[in-house]
Amino acid sequence: MKKFCCVVFALLPLTAFAYPIDVQKNLDGVKIDYETYDTDKDIGSIKVTNFGEVDANCKVVFNNGPEAPRTRNIEVPAGKYKNATAKFSREIIRLRIELTCNPK
């Protein structure tokens, strides 16, 4: 019995669950890259990096199924990055992000 309990406790860290994140990007001549994070079971975030020489205005829409979409507007200076985060009231099963960026 003790061996069984030890095995169960040893496998607990392997049961961590990460939800899938889909990103649809609409970039209007701006050199933008992104990286997504599943911060917590009800929080999603995206890091937007501007590799261009002009500042960019970006609109990020987080969508988690039946809940209302969360919209974040960020200004990303040239050569810098910004983070956008959204918290939902339910656990995220699949997060869909729409990233739209235009030159400033």
Tab-separated table of C-alpha atoms in Angstrom:
chain	number	residue	atom	x	y	z
A	1	MET	CA	0.000	0.000	0.000
A	2	LYS	CA	2.826	2.398	0.824
A	3	LYS	CA	4.439	1.721	-2.551
A	4	PHE	CA	1.159	2.437	-4.308
A	5	CYS	CA	0.792	5.779	-2.487
A	6	CYS	CA	4.368	6.730	-3.356
A	7	VAL	CA	3.730	6.021	-7.036
A	8	VAL	CA	0.529	8.082	-7.029
A	9	PHE	CA	2.240	11.061	-5.391
A	10	ALA	CA	5.178	10.782	-7.786
A	11	LEU	CA	2.841	11.008	-10.791
A	12	LEU	CA	0.860	14.020	-9.570
A	13	PRO	CA	3.088	16.627	-11.250
A	14	LEU	CA	2.508	14.871	-14.579
A	15	THR	CA	-1.218	15.550	-14.394
A	16	ALA	CA	-0.865	19.307	-15.011
A	17	PHE	CA	-3.196	20.348	-17.800
A	18	ALA	CA	-2.497	23.071	-20.344
A	19	TYR	CA	-5.324	24.275	-22.556
A	20	PRO	CA	-4.844	24.885	-26.299
A	21	ILE	CA	-4.520	28.460	-27.547
A	22	ASP	CA	-5.437	29.402	-31.125
A	23	VAL	CA	-4.225	32.743	-32.511
A	24	GLN	CA	-5.585	34.469	-35.591
A	25	LYS	CA	-3.360	37.371	-36.606
A	26	ASN	CA	-4.112	40.294	-38.913
A	27	LEU	CA	-0.935	42.305	-39.388
A	28	ASP	CA	-1.053	45.336	-41.654
A	29	GLY	CA	2.579	45.639	-42.758
A	30	VAL	CA	3.915	45.522	-39.190
A	31	LYS	CA	6.722	43.160	-38.120
A	32	ILE	CA	5.047	41.594	-35.089
A	33	ASP	CA	5.687	38.300	-33.332
A	34	TYR	CA	3.743	36.839	-30.426
A	35	GLU	CA	4.055	34.241	-27.698
A	36	THR	CA	1.079	32.867	-25.760
A	37	TYR	CA	0.945	31.695	-22.164
A	38	ASP	CA	-1.580	29.658	-20.183
A	39	THR	CA	-0.956	31.566	-16.973
A	40	ASP	CA	-3.645	29.862	-14.896
A	41	LYS	CA	-6.767	27.768	-15.429
A	42	ASP	CA	-8.847	30.941	-15.932
A	43	ILE	CA	-6.179	33.435	-17.123
A	44	GLY	CA	-4.636	33.660	-20.581
A	45	SER	CA	-1.960	36.048	-21.798
A	46	ILE	CA	-0.019	36.989	-24.901
A	47	LYS	CA	3.332	38.731	-25.323
A	48	VAL	CA	3.440	40.913	-28.456
A	49	THR	CA	6.900	41.890	-29.754
A	50	ASN	CA	7.452	44.600	-32.374
A	51	PHE	CA	10.524	43.940	-34.530
A	52	GLY	CA	9.741	46.796	-36.921
A	53	GLU	CA	10.991	50.371	-36.999
A	54	VAL	CA	7.585	51.986	-36.422
A	55	ASP	CA	5.297	51.838	-33.387
A	56	ALA	CA	2.222	49.615	-33.649
A	57	ASN	CA	-1.306	49.861	-32.263
A	58	CYS	CA	-2.622	46.384	-31.504
A	59	LYS	CA	-6.054	45.118	-30.548
A	60	VAL	CA	-6.169	41.754	-28.779
A	61	VAL	CA	-9.492	39.934	-28.388
A	62	PHE	CA	-9.555	36.966	-25.994
A	63	ASN	CA	-12.461	34.551	-26.521
A	64	ASN	CA	-13.326	31.649	-24.216
A	65	GLY	CA	-16.442	30.050	-25.612
A	66	PRO	CA	-19.748	31.233	-24.150
A	67	GLU	CA	-18.307	34.120	-22.119
A	68	ALA	CA	-18.137	37.652	-23.453
A	69	PRO	CA	-14.884	38.343	-25.319
A	70	ARG	CA	-12.263	40.426	-23.500
A	71	THR	CA	-10.654	43.179	-25.617
A	72	ARG	CA	-7.305	44.775	-24.847
A	73	ASN	CA	-5.778	47.670	-26.817
A	74	ILE	CA	-2.017	47.978	-26.532
A	75	GLU	CA	0.585	50.224	-28.103
A	76	VAL	CA	3.836	48.404	-28.854
A	77	PRO	CA	6.829	50.701	-29.440
A	78	ALA	CA	9.385	49.754	-32.107
A	79	GLY	CA	11.878	47.210	-30.797
A	80	LYS	CA	9.896	46.592	-27.587
A	81	TYR	CA	7.230	44.210	-26.322
A	82	LYS	CA	3.985	44.431	-24.344
A	83	ASN	CA	1.877	41.865	-22.534
A	84	ALA	CA	-1.902	41.551	-22.613
A	85	THR	CA	-3.814	39.401	-20.136
A	86	ALA	CA	-7.438	38.381	-19.703
A	87	LYS	CA	-9.127	36.721	-16.736
A	88	PHE	CA	-12.323	34.757	-17.201
A	89	SER	CA	-14.915	33.683	-14.676
A	90	ARG	CA	-14.830	30.060	-15.896
A	91	GLU	CA	-12.033	27.598	-16.450
A	92	ILE	CA	-10.567	27.899	-19.953
A	93	ILE	CA	-10.980	24.823	-22.146
A	94	ARG	CA	-9.780	26.385	-25.427
A	95	LEU	CA	-8.660	30.005	-25.745
A	96	ARG	CA	-9.009	31.829	-29.053
A	97	ILE	CA	-7.081	35.079	-29.519
A	98	GLU	CA	-7.505	37.536	-32.396
A	99	LEU	CA	-4.483	39.824	-32.802
A	100	THR	CA	-4.874	42.858	-35.070
A	101	CYS	CA	-1.978	45.302	-35.458
A	102	ASN	CA	-1.598	48.463	-37.517
A	103	PRO	CA	1.293	50.919	-37.826
A	104	LYS	CA	0.890	54.028	-35.716
